[in-house]
XYZ file of C-alpha atoms in Angstrom:
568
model
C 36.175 -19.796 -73.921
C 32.960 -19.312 -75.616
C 29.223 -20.335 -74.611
C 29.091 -22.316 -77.895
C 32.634 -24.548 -77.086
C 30.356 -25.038 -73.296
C 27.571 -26.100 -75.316
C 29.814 -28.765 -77.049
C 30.919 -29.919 -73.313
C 29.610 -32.625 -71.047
C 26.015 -32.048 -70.204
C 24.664 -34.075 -67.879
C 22.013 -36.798 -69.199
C 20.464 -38.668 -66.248
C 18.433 -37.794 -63.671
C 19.736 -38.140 -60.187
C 19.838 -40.628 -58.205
C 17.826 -44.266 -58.052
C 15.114 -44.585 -55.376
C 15.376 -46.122 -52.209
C 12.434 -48.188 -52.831
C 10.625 -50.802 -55.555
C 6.760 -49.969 -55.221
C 5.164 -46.605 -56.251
C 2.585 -45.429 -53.005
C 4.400 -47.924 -50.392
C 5.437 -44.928 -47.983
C 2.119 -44.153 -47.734
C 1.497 -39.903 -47.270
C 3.803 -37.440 -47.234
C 3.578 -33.594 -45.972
C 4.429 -30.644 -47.053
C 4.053 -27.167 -46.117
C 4.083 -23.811 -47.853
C 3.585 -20.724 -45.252
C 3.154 -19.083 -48.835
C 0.014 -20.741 -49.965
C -0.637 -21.864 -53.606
C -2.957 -20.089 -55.562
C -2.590 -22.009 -58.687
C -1.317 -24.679 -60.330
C 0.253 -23.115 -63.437
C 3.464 -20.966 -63.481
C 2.506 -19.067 -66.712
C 0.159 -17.494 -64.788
C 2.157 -16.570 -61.679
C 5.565 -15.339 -60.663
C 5.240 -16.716 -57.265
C 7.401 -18.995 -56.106
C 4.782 -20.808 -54.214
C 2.579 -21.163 -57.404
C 5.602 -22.617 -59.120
C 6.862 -24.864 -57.071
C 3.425 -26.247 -56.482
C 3.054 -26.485 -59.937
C 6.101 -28.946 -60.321
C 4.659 -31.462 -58.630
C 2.432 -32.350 -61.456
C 3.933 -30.168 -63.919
C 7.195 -30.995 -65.916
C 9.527 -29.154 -68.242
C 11.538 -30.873 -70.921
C 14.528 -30.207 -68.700
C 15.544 -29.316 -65.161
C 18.715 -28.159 -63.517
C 20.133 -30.133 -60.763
C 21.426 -28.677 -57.130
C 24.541 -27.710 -58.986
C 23.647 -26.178 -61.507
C 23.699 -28.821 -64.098
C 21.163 -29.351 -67.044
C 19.451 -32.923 -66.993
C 16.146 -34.174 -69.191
C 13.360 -34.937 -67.900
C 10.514 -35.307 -70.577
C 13.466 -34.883 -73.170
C 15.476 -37.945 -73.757
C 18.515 -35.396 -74.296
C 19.849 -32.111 -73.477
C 20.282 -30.459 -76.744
C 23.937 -29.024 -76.973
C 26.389 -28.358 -80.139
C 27.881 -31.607 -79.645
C 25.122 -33.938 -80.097
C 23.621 -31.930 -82.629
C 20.899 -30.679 -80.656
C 22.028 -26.945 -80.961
C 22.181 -25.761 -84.888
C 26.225 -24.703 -85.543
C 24.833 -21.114 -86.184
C 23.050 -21.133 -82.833
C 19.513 -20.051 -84.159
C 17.712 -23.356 -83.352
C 17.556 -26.309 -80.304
C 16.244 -29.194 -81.671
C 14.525 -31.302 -78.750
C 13.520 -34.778 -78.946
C 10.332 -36.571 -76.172
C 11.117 -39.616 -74.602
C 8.945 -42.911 -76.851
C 5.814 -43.606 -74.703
C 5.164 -40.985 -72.177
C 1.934 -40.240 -71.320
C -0.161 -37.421 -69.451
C -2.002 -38.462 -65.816
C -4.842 -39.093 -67.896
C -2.885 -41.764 -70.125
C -3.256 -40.251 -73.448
C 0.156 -39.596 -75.158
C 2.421 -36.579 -74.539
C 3.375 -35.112 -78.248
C 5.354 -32.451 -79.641
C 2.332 -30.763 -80.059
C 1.986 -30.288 -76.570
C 5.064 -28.817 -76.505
C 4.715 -26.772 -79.468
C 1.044 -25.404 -77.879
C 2.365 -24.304 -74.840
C 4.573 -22.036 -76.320
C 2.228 -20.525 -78.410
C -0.096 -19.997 -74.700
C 2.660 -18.390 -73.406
C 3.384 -16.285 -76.329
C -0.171 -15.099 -77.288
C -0.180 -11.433 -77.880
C -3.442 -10.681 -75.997
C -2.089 -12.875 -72.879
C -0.816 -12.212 -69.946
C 2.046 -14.536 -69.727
C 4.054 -14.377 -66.377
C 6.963 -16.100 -67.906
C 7.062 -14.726 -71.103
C 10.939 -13.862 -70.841
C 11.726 -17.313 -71.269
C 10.346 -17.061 -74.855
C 12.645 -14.395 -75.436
C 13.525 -14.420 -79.611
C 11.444 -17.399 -80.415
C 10.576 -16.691 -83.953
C 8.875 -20.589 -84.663
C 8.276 -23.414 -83.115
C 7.876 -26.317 -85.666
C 6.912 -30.244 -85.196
C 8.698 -32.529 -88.013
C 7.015 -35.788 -86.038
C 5.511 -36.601 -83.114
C 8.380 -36.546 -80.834
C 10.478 -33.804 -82.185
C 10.594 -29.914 -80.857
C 12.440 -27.590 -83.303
C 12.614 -24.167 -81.556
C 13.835 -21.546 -83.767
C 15.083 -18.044 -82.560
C 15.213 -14.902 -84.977
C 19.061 -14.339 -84.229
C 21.636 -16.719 -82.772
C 20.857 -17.657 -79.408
C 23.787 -18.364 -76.821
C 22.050 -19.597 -74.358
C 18.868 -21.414 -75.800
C 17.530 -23.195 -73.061
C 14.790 -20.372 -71.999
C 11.745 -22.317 -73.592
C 10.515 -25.611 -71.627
C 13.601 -25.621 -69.548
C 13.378 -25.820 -65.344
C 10.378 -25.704 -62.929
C 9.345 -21.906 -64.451
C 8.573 -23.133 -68.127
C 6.867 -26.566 -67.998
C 4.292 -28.388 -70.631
C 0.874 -27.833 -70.708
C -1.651 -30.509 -72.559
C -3.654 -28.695 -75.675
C -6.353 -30.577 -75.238
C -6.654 -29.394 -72.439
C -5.833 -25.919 -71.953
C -6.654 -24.869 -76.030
C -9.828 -23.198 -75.145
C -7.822 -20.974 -72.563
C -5.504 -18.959 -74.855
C -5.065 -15.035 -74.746
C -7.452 -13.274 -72.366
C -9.527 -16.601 -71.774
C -6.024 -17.635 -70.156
C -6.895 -16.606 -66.367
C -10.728 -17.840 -66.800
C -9.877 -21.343 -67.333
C -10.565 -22.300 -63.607
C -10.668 -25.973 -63.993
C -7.754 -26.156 -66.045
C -5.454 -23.745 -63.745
C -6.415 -26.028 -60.739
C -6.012 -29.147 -61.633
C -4.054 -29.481 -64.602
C -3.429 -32.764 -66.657
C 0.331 -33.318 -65.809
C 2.976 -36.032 -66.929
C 4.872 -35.392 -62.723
C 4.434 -37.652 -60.451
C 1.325 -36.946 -58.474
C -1.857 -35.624 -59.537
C -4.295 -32.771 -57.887
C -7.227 -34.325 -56.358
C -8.607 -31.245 -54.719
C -7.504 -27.579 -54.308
C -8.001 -25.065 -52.040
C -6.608 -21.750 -53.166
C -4.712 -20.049 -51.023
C -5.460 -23.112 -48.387
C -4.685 -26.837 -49.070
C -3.658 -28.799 -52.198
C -4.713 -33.100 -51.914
C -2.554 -34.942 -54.201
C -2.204 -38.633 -55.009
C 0.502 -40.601 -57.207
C 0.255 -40.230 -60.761
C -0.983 -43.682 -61.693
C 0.826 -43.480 -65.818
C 3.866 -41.739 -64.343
C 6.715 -43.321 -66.548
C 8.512 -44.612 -63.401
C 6.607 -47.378 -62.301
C 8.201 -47.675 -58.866
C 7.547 -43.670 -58.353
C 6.488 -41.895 -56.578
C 6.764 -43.680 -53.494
C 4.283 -42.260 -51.780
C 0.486 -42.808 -52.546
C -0.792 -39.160 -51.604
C 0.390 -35.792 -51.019
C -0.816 -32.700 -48.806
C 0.525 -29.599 -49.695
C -1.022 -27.431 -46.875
C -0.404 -23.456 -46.773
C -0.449 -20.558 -45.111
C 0.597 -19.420 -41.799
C 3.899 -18.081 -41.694
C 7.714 -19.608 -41.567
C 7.807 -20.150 -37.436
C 4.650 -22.037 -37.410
C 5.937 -24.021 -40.797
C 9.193 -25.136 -39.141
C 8.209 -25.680 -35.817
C 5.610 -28.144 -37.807
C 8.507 -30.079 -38.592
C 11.493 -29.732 -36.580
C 9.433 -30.059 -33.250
C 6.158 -31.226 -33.682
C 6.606 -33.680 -36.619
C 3.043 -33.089 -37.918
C 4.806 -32.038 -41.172
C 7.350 -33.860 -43.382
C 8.781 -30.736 -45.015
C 8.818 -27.416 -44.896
C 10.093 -24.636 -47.290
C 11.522 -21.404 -46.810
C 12.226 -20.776 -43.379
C 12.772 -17.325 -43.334
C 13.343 -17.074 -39.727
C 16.189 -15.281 -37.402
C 18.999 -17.669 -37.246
C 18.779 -17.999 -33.308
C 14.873 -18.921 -33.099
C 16.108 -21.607 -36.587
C 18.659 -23.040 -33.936
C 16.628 -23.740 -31.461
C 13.697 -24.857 -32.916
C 16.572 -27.768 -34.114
C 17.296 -28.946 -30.946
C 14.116 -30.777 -31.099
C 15.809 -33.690 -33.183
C 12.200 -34.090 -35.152
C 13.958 -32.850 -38.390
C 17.239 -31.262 -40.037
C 17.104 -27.802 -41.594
C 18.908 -27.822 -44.788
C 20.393 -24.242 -46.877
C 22.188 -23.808 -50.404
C 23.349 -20.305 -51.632
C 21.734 -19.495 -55.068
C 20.438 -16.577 -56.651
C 17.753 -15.423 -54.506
C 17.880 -11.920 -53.550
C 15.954 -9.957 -50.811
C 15.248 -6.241 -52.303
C 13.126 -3.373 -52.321
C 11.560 -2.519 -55.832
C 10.753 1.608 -56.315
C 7.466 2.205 -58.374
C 8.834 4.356 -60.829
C 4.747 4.875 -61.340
C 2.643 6.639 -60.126
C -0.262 4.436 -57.579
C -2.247 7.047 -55.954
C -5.505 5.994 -55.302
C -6.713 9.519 -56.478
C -5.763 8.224 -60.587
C -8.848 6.529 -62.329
C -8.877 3.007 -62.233
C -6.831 1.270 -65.264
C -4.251 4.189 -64.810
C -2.855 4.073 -61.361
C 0.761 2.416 -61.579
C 0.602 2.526 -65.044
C 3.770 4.333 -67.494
C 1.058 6.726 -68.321
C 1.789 8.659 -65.111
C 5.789 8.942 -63.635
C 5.517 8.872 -60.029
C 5.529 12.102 -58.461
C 8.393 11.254 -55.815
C 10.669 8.405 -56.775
C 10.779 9.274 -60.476
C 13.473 11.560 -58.614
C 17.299 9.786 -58.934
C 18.395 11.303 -55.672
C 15.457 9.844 -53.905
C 16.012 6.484 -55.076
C 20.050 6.426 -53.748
C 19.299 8.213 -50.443
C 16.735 5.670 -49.828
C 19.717 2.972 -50.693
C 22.025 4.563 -48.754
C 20.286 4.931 -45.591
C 19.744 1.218 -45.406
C 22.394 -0.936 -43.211
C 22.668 -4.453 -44.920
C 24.812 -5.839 -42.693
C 22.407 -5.421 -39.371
C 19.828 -6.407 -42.154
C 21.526 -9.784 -42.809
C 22.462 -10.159 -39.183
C 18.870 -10.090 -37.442
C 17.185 -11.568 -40.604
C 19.517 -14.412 -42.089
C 23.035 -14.809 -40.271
C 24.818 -17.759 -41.784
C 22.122 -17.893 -44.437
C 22.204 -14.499 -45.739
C 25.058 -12.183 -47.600
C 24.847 -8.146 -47.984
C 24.225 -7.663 -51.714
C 24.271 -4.948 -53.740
C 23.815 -6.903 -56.414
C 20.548 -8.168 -58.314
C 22.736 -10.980 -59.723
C 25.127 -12.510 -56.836
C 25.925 -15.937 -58.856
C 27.139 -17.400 -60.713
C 30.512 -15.664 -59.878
C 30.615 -15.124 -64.178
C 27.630 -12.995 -64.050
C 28.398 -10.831 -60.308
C 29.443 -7.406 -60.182
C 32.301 -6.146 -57.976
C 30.043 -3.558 -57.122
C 30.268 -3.126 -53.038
C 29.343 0.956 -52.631
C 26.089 0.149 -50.823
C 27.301 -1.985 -48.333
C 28.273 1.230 -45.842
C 25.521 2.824 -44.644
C 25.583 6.532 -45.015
C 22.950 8.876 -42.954
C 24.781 11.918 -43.681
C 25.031 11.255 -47.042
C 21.946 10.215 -47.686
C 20.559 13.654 -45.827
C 23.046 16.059 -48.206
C 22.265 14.365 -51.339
C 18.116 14.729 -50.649
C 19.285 18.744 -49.428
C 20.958 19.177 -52.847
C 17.777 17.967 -54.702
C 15.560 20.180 -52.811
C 13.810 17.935 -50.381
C 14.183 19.830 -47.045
C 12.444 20.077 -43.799
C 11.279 23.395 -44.163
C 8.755 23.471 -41.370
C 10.456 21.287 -38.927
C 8.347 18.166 -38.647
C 10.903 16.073 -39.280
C 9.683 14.966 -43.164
C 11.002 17.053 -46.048
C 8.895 18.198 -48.855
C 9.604 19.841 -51.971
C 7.215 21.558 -54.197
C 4.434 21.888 -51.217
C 4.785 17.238 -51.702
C 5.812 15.742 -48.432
C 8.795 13.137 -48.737
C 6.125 10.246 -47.894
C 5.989 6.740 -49.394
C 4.059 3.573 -48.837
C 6.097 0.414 -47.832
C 4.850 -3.247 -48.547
C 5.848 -6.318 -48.514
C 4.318 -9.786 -47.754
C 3.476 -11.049 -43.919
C 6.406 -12.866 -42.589
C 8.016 -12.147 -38.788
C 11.650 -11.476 -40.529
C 10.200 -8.908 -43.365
C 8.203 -7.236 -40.564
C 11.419 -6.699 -38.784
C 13.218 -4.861 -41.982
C 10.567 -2.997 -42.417
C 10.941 -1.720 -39.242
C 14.180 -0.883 -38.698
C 14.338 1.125 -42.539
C 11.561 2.870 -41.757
C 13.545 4.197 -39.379
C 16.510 4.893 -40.956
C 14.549 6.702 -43.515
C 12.569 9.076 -41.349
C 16.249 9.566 -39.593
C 16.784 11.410 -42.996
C 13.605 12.997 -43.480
C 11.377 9.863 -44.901
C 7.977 9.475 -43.548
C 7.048 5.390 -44.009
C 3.605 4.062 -43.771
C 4.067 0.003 -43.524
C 1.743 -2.261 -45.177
C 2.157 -6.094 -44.656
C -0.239 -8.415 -46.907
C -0.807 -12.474 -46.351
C 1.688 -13.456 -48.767
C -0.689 -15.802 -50.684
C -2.754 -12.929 -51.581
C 0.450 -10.562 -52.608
C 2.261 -13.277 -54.720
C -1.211 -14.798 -55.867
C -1.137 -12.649 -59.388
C -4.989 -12.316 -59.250
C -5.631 -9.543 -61.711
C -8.710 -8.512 -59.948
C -6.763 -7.795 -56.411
C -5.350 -4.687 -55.034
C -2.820 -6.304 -53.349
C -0.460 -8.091 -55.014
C 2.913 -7.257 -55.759
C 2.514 -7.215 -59.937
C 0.184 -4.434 -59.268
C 1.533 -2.758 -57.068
C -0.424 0.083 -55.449
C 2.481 1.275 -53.252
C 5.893 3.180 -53.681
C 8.265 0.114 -52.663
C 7.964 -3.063 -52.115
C 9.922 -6.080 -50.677
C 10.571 -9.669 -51.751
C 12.532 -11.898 -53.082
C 12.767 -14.153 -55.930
C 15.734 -15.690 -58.116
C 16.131 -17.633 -61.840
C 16.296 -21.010 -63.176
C 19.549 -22.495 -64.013
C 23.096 -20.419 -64.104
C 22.378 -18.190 -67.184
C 20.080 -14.845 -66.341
C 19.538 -13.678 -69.642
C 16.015 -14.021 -69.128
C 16.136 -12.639 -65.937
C 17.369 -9.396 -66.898
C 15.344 -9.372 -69.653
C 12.352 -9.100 -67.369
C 12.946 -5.208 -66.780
C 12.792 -4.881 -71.141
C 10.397 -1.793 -72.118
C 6.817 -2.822 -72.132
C 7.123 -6.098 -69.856
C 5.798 -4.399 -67.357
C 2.195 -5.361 -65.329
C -0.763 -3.270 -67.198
C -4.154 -3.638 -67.412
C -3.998 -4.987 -70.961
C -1.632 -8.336 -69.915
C -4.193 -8.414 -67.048
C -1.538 -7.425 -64.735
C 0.719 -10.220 -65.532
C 4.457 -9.323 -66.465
C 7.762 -9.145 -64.748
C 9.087 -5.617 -64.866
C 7.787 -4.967 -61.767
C 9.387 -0.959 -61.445
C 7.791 -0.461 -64.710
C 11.353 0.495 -65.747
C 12.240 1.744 -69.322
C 15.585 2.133 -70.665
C 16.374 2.067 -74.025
C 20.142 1.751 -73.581
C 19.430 -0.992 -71.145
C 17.252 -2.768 -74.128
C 20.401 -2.676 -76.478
C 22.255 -4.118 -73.678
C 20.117 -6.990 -73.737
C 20.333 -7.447 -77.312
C 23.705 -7.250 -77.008
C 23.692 -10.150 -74.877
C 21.582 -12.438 -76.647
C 23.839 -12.468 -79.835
C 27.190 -12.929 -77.182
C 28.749 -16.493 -76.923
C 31.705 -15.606 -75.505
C 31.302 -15.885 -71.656
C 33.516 -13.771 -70.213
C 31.848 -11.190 -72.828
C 28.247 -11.982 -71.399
C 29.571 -11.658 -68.121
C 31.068 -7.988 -68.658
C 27.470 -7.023 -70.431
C 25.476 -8.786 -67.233
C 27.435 -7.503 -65.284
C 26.282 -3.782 -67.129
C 22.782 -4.659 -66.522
C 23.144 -5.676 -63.622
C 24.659 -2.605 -62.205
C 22.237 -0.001 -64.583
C 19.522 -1.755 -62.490
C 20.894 -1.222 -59.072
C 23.944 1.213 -59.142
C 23.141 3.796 -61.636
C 19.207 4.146 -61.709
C 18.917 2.554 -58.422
C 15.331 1.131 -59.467
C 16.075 -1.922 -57.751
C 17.885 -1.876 -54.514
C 18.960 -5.484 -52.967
C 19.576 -6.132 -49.456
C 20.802 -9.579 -48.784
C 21.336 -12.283 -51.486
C 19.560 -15.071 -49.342
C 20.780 -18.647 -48.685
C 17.722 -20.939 -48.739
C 16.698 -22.366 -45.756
C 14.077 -25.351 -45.418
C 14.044 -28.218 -43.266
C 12.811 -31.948 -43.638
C 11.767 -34.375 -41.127
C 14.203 -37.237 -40.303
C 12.217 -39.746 -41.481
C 11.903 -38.317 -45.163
C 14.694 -39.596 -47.260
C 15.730 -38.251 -51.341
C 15.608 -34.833 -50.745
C 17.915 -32.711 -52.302
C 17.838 -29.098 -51.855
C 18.011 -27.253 -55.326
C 18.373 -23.512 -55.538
C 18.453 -23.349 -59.398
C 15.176 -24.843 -59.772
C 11.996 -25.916 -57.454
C 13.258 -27.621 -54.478
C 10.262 -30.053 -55.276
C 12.025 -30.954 -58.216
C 12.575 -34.379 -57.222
C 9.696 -35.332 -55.152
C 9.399 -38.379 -57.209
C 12.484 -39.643 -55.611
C 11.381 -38.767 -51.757
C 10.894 -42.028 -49.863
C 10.200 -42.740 -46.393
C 13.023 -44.106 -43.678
C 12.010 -46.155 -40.996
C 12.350 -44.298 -37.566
């Protein structure tokens, strides 16, 4: 079977489900909270999750992907495949087409030239584009009318639905945001906080890192959506005080990510204010090495930079000791039980793309201890931390503040200094690490430590883009003003050829032998990246909220148009 004979296959072409009610802003207000707060309102300029999920409540793509995995259009009256003539026979081109008579919040036509503008933001050279591997191959993007999206790729592109596709790659208005291209990108404060959106509310006020006040989108094309009349998005905290908000208390209507211990989830259930709700998906917690150097003691501009290796875990044996020290099952049993799988894989779905690869699941001590001996780390004057070359076997540990990551961090620390590590933790408020402000010390695209923990996944069932994130010279720099998803900074050019490889591969059980490659380069043999539990998402809703549908292939406020209220 081939990608392009799946291309020529049912896709689906309707959006789910028809509302519960007949009036848009009948229901009144609706809740929401996000431990993680927003810190803006665009996903081009943030990885976060929190940023783009925010974002997609105002935001749209031309497509999303449903709960299962399915394509559906949103601002596209199609899904472009083979079949329908969407996808060019040679598999260079996706031809999309705008539904007649949508407008933007501030009811002045959406165009192709929207469309067409937002990948040229995205793609500026002197950017910083946080989704830029969505883009990957675009060669042109051209506008025959007003309604029609030609996106052509310089080599045949199997899976072609990277641009404008799901909650990470939505459309921006030019008229708005054409003063804020390249470096002018992150300046564009206005724009980035309350952006001109075609979803179904719109941002009356925002708080960064705080509270987001949204109302209904008064041209959205659904005139019976949304059906409530405003919106608070409030953040911060952390995941106990978030789902306690609404399976006890009820102050909140819904609440995302729960990343709690499965005991404290249980009984915070009993309350009968609300229902938690999981999916399994692609979301993987890891630890990322710096494969850069970020002492403090480097000039400014330079520190976790490629201009300097890191002095410690540029070392292979390092990396794998570290891995192998690590027990994933505890891990998964304190942090996630039901909701949470060992991993040693980047990738854990779709089943196409998952490696076999299960070597890191046993924990090995003595292993871990030999293979640092036979590198030359040793504990030479008994302190119980080796060093090698008069440099102590000492790293920096961060992650973002949240009860469960506290308690990993933790418990590795001490299996690494029961083989010789020494761990200094660091915990930062997680709207500040995932915030991607370029002028902070503290978020993870920077990052000014030697590993760090999170967790984050990929639209839709393909992850050609998401392996392409760790491509040579993606990586956060000063010069993309610390925007960029290599986060380990790694560089292989085998790796790179693997990619390419990929991108010119229909046949799927093909790209799933060549994933499956990158995949394991990533993790198995380089050990840059080394996963810990491939997460089952956890949030909960109040019983009164009806229409949600959790989605872990896109934002789980993908459909927040269709939430309605039921009568208690």
């Amino acid at each position: 079977m081939t990608l392009k004979t799946l291309l020529l296959g049912a896709v689906a072409t309707s959006a789910l489900a028809p509302a519960a009610f007949a009036e848009r802003g009948e229901d009144g207000h609706v809740n929401i909270i996000y431990w993680q707060a927003p810190s803006i309102m665009t996903p081009y300029l943030s990885g976060g999750t929190k940023d783009i999920e925010a974002a997609s409540l105002v935001l749209e793509p031309l497509g999303r992907y449903t709960e299962t995995g399915a394509l559906v259009p949103y601002l596209a009256t199609e899904i472009p495949t083979v079949e329908n003539g969407g996808v060019s026979e040679d598999l260079t081109s996706i031809t999309w087409t705008l539904k007649d008579g949508l407008v933007w919040s501030d009811g002045s036509p959406v165009t192709s030239a929207d469309v067409k503008f937002t990948g040229e933001y995205c793609m500026h050279p002197e950017g910083g584009c946080a989704q830029l591997a969505k883009f990957t191959g675009v060669e042109s993007i051209e506008t025959p009318d007003d309604l029609t999206v030609v996106v052509n790729f310089d080599k045949p592109m199997p899976n072609p639905y990277g641009p404008f596709m799901g909650g990470q790659s939505p459309i921006l208005q030019k008229a708005q945001f054409e003063q804020c291209l390249g470096a002018n990108a992150s300046s564009c404060t206005d724009a980035n906080f309350y952006p001109v959106g075609t979803g179904p509310f719109v941002v009356d006020e925002f708080k960064p890192n705080d509270v987001i006040s949204l109302s209904a989108n008064p041209n959205y094309r659904d005139p019976a959506k949304p059906a409530f009349a405003t919106a608070t998005l409030k953040g911060g905290g952390d995941a106990e005080s978030a789902a306690r908000a609404v399976l006890q208390t009820g102050e909140f209507d819904y609440a995302w990510n729960l990343q709690l211990a499965p005991d404290v989830l249980a009984s915070m259930s009993e309350g009968g204010t609300g229902t938690p709700v999981s999916a399994f998906g692609t979301l993987v917690e890891r630890i990322e090495m710096n494969l850069t150097d970020p002492s403090p003691d480097l000039p400014e501009g330079e520190r976790s930079t490629v201009a300097h290796p890191h002095p410690i875990l540029s070392d292979f044996n390092v990396r794998k000791a570290l891995s192998m020290a690590i027990d994933r099952g505890l891990l998964t049993e304190i942090g996630y039980g039901q909701a949470g799988r060992p991993t040693c894989n980047l990738v854990p779905a779709p089943a196409l793309y998952a490696s076999p690869n299960e070597e890191c699941l046993t924990q090995d001590l003595e292993g871990a201890k030999a293979l640092l001996e036979e590198a030359g780390w040793t504990d030479t004057d008994g302190d119980g931390v080796r060093e090698k070359d008069g440099m102590e076997l000492s790293l920096l540990y961060q992650t973002s503040t949240n009860a469960v990551r506290q308690d990993f961090q933790a418990l590795i620390k001490d299996w690494w200094s029961q083989i010789g590590v020494e761990t200094e933790l660091r915990n930062v408020d997680s709207s500040v690490f995932f915030g991607g402000d370029p002028g902070s010390p503290d978020t993870f695209q920077k990052f000014y430590a030697d590993v760090e923990m999170y967790a984050n996944n990929f639209d839709g069932t393909d992850p050609q883009s998401y392996l392409s994130m760790y491509r040579c010279g993606n990586e956060p720099k000063p010069s993309s003003q610390w925007q960029g998803e290599n986060i380990n900074r790694f560089c292989d050019p085998e790796y790179d050829a693997l990619l390419d490889e990929l991108a010119k591969t229909g046949e799927l059980e093909k790209r799933g032998e060549i994933a499956k490659k990158l995949n394991e380069m990533l993790t198995k043999d380089t050990m840059t990246i080394v996963p810990l539990v491939d997460r089952g998402r956890v949030s909960a809703h109040s019983n009164t909220l009806g229409g949600v549908v959790l989605n872990t292939w896109d934002s789980e406020l993908w459909n927040a148009a269709d939430w309605y209220r039921i009568d208690g």
